[in-house]
CSV table of C-alpha atoms and ligand atoms in Angstrom, one decimal:
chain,number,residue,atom,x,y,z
A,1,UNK,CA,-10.1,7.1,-19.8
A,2,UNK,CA,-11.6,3.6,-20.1
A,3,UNK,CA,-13.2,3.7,-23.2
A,4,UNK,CA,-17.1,2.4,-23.0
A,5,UNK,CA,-18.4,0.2,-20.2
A,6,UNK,CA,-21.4,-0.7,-18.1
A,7,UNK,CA,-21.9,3.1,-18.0
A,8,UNK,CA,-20.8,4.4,-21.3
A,9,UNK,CA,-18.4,6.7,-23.1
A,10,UNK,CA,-15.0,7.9,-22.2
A,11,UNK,CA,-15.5,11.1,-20.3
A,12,UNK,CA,-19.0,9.4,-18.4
A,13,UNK,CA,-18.5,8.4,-14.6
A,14,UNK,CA,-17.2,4.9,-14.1
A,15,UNK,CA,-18.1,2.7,-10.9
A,16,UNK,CA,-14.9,1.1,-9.1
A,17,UNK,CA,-14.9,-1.4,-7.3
A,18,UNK,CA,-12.4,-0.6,-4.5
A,19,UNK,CA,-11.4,-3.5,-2.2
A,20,UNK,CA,-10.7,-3.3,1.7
A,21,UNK,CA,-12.7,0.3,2.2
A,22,UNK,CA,-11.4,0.5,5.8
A,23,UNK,CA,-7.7,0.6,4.9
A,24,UNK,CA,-5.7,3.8,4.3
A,25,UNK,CA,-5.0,3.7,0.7
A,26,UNK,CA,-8.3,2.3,-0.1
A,27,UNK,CA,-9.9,5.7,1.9
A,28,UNK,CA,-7.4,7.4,-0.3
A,29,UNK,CA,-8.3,6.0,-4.0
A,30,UNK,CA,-12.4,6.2,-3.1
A,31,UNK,CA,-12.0,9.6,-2.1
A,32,UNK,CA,-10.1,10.6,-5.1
A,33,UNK,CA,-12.7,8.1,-7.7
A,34,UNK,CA,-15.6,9.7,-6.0
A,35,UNK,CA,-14.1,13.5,-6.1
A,36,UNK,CA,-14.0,12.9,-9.9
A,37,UNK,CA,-17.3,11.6,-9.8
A,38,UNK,CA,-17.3,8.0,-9.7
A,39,UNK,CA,-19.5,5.8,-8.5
A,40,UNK,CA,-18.0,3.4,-6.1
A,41,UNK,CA,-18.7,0.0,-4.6
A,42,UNK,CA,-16.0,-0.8,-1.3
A,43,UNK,CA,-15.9,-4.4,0.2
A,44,UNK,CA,-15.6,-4.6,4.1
A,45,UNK,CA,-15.1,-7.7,6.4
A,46,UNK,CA,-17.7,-6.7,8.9
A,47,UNK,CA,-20.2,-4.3,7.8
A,48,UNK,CA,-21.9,-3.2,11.0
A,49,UNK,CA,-18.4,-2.5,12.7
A,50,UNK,CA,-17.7,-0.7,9.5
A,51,UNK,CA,-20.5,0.7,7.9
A,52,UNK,CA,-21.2,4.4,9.7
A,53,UNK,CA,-17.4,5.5,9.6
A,54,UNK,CA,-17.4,4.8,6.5
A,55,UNK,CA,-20.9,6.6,6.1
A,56,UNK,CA,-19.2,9.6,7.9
A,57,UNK,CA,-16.4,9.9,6.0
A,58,UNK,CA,-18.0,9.3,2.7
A,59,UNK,CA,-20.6,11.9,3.0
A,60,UNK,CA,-22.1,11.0,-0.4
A,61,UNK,CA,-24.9,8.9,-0.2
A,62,UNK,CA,-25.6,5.7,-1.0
A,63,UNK,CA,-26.3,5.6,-4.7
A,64,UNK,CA,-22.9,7.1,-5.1
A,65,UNK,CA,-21.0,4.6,-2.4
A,66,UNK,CA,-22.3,1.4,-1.9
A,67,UNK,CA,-20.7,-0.8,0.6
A,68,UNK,CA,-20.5,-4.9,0.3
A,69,UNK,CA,-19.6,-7.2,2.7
A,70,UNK,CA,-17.1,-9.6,1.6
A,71,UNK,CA,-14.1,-11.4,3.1
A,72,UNK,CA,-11.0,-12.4,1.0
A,73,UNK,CA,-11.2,-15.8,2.1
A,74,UNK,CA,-15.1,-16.7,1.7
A,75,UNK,CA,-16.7,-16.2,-1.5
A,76,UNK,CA,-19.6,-14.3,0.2
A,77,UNK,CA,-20.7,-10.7,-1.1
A,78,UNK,CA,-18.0,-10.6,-4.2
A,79,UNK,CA,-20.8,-10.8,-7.0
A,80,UNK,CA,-23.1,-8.7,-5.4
A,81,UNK,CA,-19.5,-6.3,-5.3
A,82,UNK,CA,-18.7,-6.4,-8.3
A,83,UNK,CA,-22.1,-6.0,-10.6
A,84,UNK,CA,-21.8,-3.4,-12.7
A,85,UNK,CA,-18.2,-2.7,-11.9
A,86,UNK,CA,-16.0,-1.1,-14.7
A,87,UNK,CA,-13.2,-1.6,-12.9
A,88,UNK,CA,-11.5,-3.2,-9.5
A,89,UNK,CA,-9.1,-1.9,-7.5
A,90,UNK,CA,-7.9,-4.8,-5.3
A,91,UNK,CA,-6.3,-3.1,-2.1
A,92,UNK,CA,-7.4,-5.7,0.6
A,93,UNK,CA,-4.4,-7.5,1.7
A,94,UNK,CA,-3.1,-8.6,5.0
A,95,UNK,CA,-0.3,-6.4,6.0
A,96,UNK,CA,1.0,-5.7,10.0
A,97,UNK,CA,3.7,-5.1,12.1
A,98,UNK,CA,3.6,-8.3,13.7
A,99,UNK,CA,5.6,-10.9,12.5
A,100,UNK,CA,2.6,-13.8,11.8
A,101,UNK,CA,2.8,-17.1,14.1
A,102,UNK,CA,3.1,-19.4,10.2
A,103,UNK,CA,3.7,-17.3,7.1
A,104,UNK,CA,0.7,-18.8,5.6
A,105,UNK,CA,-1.9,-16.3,8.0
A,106,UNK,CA,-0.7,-13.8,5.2
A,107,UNK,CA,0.1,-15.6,1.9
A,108,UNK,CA,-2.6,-17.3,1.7
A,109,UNK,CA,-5.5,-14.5,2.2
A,110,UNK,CA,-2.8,-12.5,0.0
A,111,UNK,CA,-3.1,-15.2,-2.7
A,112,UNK,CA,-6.5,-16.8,-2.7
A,113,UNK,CA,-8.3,-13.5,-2.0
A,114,UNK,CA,-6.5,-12.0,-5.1
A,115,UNK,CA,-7.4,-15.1,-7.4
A,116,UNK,CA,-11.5,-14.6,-5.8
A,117,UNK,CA,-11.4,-10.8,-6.5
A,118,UNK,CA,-10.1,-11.8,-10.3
A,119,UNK,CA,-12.5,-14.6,-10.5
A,120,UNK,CA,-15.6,-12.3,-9.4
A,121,UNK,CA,-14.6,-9.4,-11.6
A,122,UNK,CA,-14.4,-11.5,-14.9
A,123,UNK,CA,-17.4,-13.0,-14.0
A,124,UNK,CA,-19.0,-9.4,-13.6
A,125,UNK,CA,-17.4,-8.7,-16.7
A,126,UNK,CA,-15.4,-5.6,-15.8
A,127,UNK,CA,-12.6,-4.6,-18.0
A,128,UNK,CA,-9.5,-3.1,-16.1
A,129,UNK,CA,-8.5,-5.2,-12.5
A,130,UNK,CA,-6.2,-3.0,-10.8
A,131,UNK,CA,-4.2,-5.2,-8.2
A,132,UNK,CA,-2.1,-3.1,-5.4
A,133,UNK,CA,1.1,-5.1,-5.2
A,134,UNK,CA,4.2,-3.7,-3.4
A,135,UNK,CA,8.0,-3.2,-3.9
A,136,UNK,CA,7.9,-6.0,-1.4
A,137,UNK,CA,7.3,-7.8,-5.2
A,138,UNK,CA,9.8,-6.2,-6.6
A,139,UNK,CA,13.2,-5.6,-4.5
A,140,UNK,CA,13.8,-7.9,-1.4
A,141,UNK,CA,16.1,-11.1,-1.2
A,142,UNK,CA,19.0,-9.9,-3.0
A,143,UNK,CA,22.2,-9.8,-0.8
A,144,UNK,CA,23.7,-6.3,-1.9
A,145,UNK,CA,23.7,-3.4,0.4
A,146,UNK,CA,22.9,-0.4,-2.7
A,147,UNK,CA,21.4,-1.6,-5.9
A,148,UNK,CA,19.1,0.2,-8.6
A,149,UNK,CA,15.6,-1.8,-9.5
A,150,UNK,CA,12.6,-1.4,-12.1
A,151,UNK,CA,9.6,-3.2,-12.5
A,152,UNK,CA,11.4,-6.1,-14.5
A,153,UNK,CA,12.7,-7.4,-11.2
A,154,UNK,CA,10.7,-10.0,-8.5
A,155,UNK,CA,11.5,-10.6,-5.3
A,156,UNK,CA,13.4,-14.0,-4.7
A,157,UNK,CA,11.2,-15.5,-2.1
A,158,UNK,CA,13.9,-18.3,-1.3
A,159,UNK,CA,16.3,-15.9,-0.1
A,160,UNK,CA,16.6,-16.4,3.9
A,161,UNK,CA,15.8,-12.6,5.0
A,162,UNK,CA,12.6,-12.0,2.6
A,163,UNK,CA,9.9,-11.1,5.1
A,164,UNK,CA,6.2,-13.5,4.9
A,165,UNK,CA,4.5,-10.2,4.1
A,166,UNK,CA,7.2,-9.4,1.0
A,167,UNK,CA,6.2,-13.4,-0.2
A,168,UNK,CA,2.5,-12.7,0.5
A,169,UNK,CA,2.7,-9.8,-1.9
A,170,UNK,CA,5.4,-11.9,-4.1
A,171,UNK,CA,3.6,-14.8,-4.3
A,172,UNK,CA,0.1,-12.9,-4.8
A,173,UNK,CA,1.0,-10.9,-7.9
A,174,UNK,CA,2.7,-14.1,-9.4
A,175,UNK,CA,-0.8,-15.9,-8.7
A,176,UNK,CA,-2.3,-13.3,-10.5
A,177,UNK,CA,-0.4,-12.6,-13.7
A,178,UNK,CA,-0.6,-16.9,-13.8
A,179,UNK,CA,-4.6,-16.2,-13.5
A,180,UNK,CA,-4.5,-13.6,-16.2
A,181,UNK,CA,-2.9,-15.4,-18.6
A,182,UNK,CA,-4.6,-18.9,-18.0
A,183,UNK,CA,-8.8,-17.1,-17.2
A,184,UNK,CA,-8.3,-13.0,-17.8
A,185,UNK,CA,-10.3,-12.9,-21.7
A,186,UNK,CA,-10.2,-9.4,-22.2
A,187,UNK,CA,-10.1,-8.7,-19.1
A,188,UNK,CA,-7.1,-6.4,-18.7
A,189,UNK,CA,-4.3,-6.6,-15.3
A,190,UNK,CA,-1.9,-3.9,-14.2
A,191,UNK,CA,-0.4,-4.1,-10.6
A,192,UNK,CA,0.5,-0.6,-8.7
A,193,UNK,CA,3.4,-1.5,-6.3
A,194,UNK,CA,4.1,1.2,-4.1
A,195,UNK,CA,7.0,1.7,-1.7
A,196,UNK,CA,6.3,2.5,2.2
A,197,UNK,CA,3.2,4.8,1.8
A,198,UNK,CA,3.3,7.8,4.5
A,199,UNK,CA,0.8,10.7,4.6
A,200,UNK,CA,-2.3,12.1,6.4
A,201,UNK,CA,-4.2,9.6,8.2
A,202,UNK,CA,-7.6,10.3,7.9
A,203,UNK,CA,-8.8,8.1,11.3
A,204,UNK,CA,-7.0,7.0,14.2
A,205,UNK,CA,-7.3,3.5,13.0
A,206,UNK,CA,-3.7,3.8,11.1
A,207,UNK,CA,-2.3,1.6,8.5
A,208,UNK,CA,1.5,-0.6,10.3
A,209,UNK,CA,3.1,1.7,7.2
A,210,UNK,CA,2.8,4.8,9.3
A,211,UNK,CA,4.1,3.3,12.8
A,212,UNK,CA,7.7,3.6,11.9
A,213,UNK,CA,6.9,8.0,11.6
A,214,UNK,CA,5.2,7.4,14.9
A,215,UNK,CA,8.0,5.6,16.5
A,216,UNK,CA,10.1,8.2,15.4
A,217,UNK,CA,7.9,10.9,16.7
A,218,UNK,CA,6.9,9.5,20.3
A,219,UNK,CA,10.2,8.2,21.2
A,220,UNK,CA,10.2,4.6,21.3
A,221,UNK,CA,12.9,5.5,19.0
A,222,UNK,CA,15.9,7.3,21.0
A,223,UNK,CA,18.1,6.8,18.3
A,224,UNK,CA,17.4,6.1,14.4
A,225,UNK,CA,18.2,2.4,13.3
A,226,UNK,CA,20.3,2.5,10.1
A,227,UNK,CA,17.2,1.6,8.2
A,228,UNK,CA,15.8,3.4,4.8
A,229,UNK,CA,12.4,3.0,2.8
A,230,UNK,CA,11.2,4.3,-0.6
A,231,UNK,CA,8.6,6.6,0.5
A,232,UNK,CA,5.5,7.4,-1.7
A,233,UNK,CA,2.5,9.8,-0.2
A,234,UNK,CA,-0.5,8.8,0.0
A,235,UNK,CA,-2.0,10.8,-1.8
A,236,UNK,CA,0.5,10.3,-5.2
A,237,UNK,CA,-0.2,6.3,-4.8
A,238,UNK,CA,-3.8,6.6,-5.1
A,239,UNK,CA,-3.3,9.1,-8.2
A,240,UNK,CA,-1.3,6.4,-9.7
A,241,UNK,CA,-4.4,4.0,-9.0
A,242,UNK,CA,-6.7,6.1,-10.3
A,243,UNK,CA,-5.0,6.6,-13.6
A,244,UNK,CA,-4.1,2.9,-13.9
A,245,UNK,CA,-8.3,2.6,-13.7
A,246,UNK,CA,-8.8,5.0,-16.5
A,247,UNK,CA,-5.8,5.3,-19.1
A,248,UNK,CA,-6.6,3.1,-21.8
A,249,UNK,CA,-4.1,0.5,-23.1
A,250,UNK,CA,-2.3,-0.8,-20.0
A,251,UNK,CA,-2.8,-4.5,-20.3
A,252,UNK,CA,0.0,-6.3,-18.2
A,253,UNK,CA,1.2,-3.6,-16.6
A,254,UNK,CA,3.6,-2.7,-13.8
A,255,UNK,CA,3.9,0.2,-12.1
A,256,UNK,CA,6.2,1.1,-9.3
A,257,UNK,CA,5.1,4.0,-7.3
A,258,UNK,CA,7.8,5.6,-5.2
A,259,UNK,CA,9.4,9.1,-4.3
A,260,UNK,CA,13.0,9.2,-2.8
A,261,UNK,CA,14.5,6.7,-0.5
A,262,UNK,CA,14.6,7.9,2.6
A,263,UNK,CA,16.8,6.6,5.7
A,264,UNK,CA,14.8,7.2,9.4
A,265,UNK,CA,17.3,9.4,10.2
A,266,UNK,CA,16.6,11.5,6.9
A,267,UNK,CA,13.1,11.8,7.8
A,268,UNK,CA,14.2,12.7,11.4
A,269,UNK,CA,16.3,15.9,10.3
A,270,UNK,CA,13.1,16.7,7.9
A,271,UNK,CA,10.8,16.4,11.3
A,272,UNK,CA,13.0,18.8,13.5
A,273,UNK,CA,13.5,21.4,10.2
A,274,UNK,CA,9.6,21.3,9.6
A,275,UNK,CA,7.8,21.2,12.9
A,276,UNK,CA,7.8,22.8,16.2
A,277,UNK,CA,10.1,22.2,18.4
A,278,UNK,CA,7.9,21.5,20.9
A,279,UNK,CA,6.5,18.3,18.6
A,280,UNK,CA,10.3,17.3,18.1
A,281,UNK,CA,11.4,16.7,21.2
A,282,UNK,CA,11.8,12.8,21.4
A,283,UNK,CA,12.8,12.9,17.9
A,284,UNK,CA,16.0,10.7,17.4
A,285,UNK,CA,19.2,12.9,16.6
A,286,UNK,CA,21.8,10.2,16.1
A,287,UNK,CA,22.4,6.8,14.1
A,288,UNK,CA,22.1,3.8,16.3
A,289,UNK,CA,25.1,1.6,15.2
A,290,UNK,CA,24.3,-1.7,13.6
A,291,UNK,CA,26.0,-3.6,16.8
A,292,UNK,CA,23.6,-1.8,18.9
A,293,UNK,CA,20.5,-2.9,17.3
A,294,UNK,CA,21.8,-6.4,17.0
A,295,UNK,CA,22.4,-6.6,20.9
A,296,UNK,CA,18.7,-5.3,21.3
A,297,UNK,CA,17.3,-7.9,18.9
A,298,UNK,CA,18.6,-10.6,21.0
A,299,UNK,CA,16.0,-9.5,23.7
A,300,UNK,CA,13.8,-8.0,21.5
A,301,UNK,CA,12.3,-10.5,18.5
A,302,UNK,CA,10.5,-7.9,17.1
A,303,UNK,CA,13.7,-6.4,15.6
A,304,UNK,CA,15.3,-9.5,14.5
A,305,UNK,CA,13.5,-8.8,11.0
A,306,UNK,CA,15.2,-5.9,10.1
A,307,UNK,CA,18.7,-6.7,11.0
A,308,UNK,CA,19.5,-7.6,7.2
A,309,UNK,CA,18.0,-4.4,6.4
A,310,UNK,CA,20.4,-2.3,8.2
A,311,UNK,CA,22.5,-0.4,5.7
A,312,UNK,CA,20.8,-0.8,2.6
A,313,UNK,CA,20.1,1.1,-0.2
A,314,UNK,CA,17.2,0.6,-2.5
A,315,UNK,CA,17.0,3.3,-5.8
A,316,UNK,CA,13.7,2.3,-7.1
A,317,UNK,CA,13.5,3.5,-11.0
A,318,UNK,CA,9.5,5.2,-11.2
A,319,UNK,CA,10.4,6.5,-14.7
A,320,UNK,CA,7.7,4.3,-16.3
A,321,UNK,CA,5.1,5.4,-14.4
A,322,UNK,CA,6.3,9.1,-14.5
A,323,UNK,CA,7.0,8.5,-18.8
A,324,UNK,CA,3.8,6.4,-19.7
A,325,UNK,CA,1.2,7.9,-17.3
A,326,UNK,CA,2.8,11.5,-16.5
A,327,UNK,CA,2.7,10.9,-12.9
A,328,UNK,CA,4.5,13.5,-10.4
A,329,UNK,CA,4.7,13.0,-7.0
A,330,UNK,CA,5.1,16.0,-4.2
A,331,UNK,CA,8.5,16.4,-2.0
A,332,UNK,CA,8.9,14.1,0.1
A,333,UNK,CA,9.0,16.7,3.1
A,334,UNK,CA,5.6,18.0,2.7
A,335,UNK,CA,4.9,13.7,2.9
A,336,UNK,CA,6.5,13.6,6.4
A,337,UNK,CA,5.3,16.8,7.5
A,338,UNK,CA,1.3,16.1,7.0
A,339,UNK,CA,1.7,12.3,7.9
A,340,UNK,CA,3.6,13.8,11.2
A,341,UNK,CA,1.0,16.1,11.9
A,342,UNK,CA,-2.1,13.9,11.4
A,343,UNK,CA,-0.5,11.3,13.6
A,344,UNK,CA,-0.3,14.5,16.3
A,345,UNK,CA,-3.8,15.8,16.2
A,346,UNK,CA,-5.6,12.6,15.6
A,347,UNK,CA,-3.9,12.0,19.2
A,348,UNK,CA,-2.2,8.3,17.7
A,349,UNK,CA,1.2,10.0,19.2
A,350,UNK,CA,1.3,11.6,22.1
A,351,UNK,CA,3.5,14.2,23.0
B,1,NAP,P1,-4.5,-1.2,5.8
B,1,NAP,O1,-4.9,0.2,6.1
B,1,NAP,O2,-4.2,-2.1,7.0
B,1,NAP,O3,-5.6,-1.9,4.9
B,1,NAP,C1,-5.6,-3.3,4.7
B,1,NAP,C2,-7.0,-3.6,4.2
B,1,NAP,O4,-7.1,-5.0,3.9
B,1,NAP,C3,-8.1,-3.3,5.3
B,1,NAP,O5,-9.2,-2.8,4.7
B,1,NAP,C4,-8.3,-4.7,5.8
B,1,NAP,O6,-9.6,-4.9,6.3
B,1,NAP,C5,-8.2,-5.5,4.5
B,1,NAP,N1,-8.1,-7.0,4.8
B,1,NAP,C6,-7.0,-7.6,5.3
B,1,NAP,N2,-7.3,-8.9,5.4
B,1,NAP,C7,-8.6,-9.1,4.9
B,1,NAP,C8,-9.4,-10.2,4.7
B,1,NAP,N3,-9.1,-11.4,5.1
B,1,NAP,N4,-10.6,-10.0,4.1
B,1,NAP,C9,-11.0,-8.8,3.8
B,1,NAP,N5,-10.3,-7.7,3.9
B,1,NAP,C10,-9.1,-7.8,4.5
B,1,NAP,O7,-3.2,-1.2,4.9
B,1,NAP,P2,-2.8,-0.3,3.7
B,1,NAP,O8,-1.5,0.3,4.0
B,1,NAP,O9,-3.9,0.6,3.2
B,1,NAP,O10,-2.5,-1.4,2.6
B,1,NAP,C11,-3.4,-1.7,1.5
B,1,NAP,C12,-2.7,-2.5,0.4
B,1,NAP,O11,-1.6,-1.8,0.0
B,1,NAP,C13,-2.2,-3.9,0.8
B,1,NAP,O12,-2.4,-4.7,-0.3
B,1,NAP,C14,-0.7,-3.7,1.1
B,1,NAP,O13,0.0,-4.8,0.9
B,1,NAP,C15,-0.5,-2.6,0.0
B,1,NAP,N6,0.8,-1.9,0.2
B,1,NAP,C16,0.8,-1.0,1.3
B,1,NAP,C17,2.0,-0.3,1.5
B,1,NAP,C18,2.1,0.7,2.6
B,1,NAP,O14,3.2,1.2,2.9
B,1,NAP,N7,1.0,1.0,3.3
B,1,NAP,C19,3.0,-0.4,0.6
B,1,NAP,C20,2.9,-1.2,-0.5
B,1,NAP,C21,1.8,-2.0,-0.7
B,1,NAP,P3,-9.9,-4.7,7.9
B,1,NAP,O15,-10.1,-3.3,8.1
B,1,NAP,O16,-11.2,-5.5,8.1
B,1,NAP,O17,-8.8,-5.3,8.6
């Protein structure tokens, strides 16, 4: 544990700041800090529109769980966030299926809210800032179709095919490192960068990493492009943010957090072994061929950002994370199977 702090030695409750309460893995890491019995403080962008779910959900009144209103891109609400914060976890990011109108609508909340939630926190005078990166920071823009990466490795925002979310995320843990070095005191900075996060969705208001298992599910996806993702549950990535809060000595830090790559159709078979049949039925059974999807993108721009993904292979080393922090993470079919059923009875897909 954090040694010390605003609220004393190493076995006493911490508070956390956790940024972006609304969002799926934020919901995840609050209700993990407050299980151990945490204090937390949560930043929203609107409060009233966000306030009583949270309330609901978070059934622990408001000395434990405080929520602050505060925007990445307005400086508004970050103190009053952050006093008497141990440590930040900095979740709030832009992230979306949509491909933005100008890349900038993502890097530039990614990177100026990251360099404000720094800022705010060392001025607060907590001592660990947790920043959830991504893989997107780590493995994109590299022109081989099956390659093995660790946390050494950036993505190379130049190369043509890198996404603006993967240069938001790129770009934002770059900015922040830079920060650290230049600002941080003794401060200390360790990033989390998870692969495609799946799992139980708590509220029908779903995180875009999920809509690719409900594509799959409702079939919008007769057949599975040739398409694969490191998948980490939900419930394992906020673990790993949890314990990069507490475990002492992890200044500079990077942490990939990933179980096994998976390809759609993978996590297809795993849907029709695991569920009933009856919540299987538009699951896709075949490979769509690569020429297929490329004819499709021509009408459909939405797909045109995937078509250099098609075929690839991405081995993403978590051995540091599993060595230095003893994380495990749970098979990747119970993953699919509780992130598949939430998506059912919450009603997001409809059978
Ligand atoms: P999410 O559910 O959409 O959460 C995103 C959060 O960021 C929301 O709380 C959102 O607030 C907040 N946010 C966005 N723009 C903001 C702004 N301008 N000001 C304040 N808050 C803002 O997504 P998620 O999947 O939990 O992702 C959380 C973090 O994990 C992001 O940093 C993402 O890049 C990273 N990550 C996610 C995955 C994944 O597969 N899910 C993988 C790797 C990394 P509102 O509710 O107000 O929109």
């Amino acid at each position: 544990m954090l040694d010390g702090g605003a609220h004393g030695g190493p076995d006493m409750p911490k508070t956390i700041l956790v940024t972006g309460g609304t969002g799926y893995i934020a919901g995840e890491i609050i209700d993990q800090l407050l299980e151990a019995g945490h204090v937390v403080h949560t930043t929203v962008r609107d409060r009233r529109k966000s306030e009583d779910g949270l309330r609901d959900r978070f059934d622990v009144g408001a000395a434990k769980f405080k929520i602050f209103q505060a925007d990445l891109m307005d400086d508004a609400g970050w103190a009053e966030a952050n006093a008497d914060c141990d440590a930040v976890a900095h979740v709030a990011s832009p992230i979306s299926t949509r491909t933005p109108r100008h890349e900038d609508e993502m890097i530039v909340p990614a990177r100026e809210g990251t360099i404000r939630a720094l800022r705010f926190a060392k001025q607060a005078g907590v001592r660990r800032f947790v920043q959830t990166s991504s893989v997107a920071a780590i493995a994109y823009g590299r022109d081989e179709k099956s390659y093995r990466v660790d946390e050494s490795a950036w993505t190379d925002i130049t190369h043509p095919d890198v996404t603006p979310y993967a240069k938001s995320k790129t770009i934002a843990e770059r900015a922040a490192r830079d920060w650290m070095f230049a600002n941080g005191g003794t401060m200390e900075f360790v990033s989390v960068n998870p692969a495609l996060v799946l799992g139980p969705i708590e509220t029908p208001d779903f995180s875009p990493s999920v809509v690719a298992m409900k594509q799959v599910l409702d079939g919008s996806m007769p057949m599975a492009p040739d398409l694969g993702f490191g998948v980490v549950d939900l419930r394992d990535c906020a673990d790993l943010h949890v314990r990069c809060l507490m475990e002492p000595g992890l200044a500079n830090e990077r942490f990939i957090a990933s179980g096994r790559f998976m390809k759609l159709i993978e996590i297809a078979d795993v849907l029709r072994a695991r569920l009933p049949a009856e919540h299987t039925k538009k699951v896709p059974k075949r490979v769509m061929p690569n020429w297929m999807v490329k004819a499709i993108a021509l009408v459909n721009p939405g797909l045109r950002s995937i078509m250099n993904e098609l075929g690839k292979t991405r081995d993403l080393d978590t051995s540091h994370a599993r060595d230095e922090l003893g994380w495990e993470t749970r098979p990747v079919e119970e993953t699919i199977v509780d992130c598949a059923q939430s998506l059912i009875s919450h009603g997001v897909v409809k059978l």
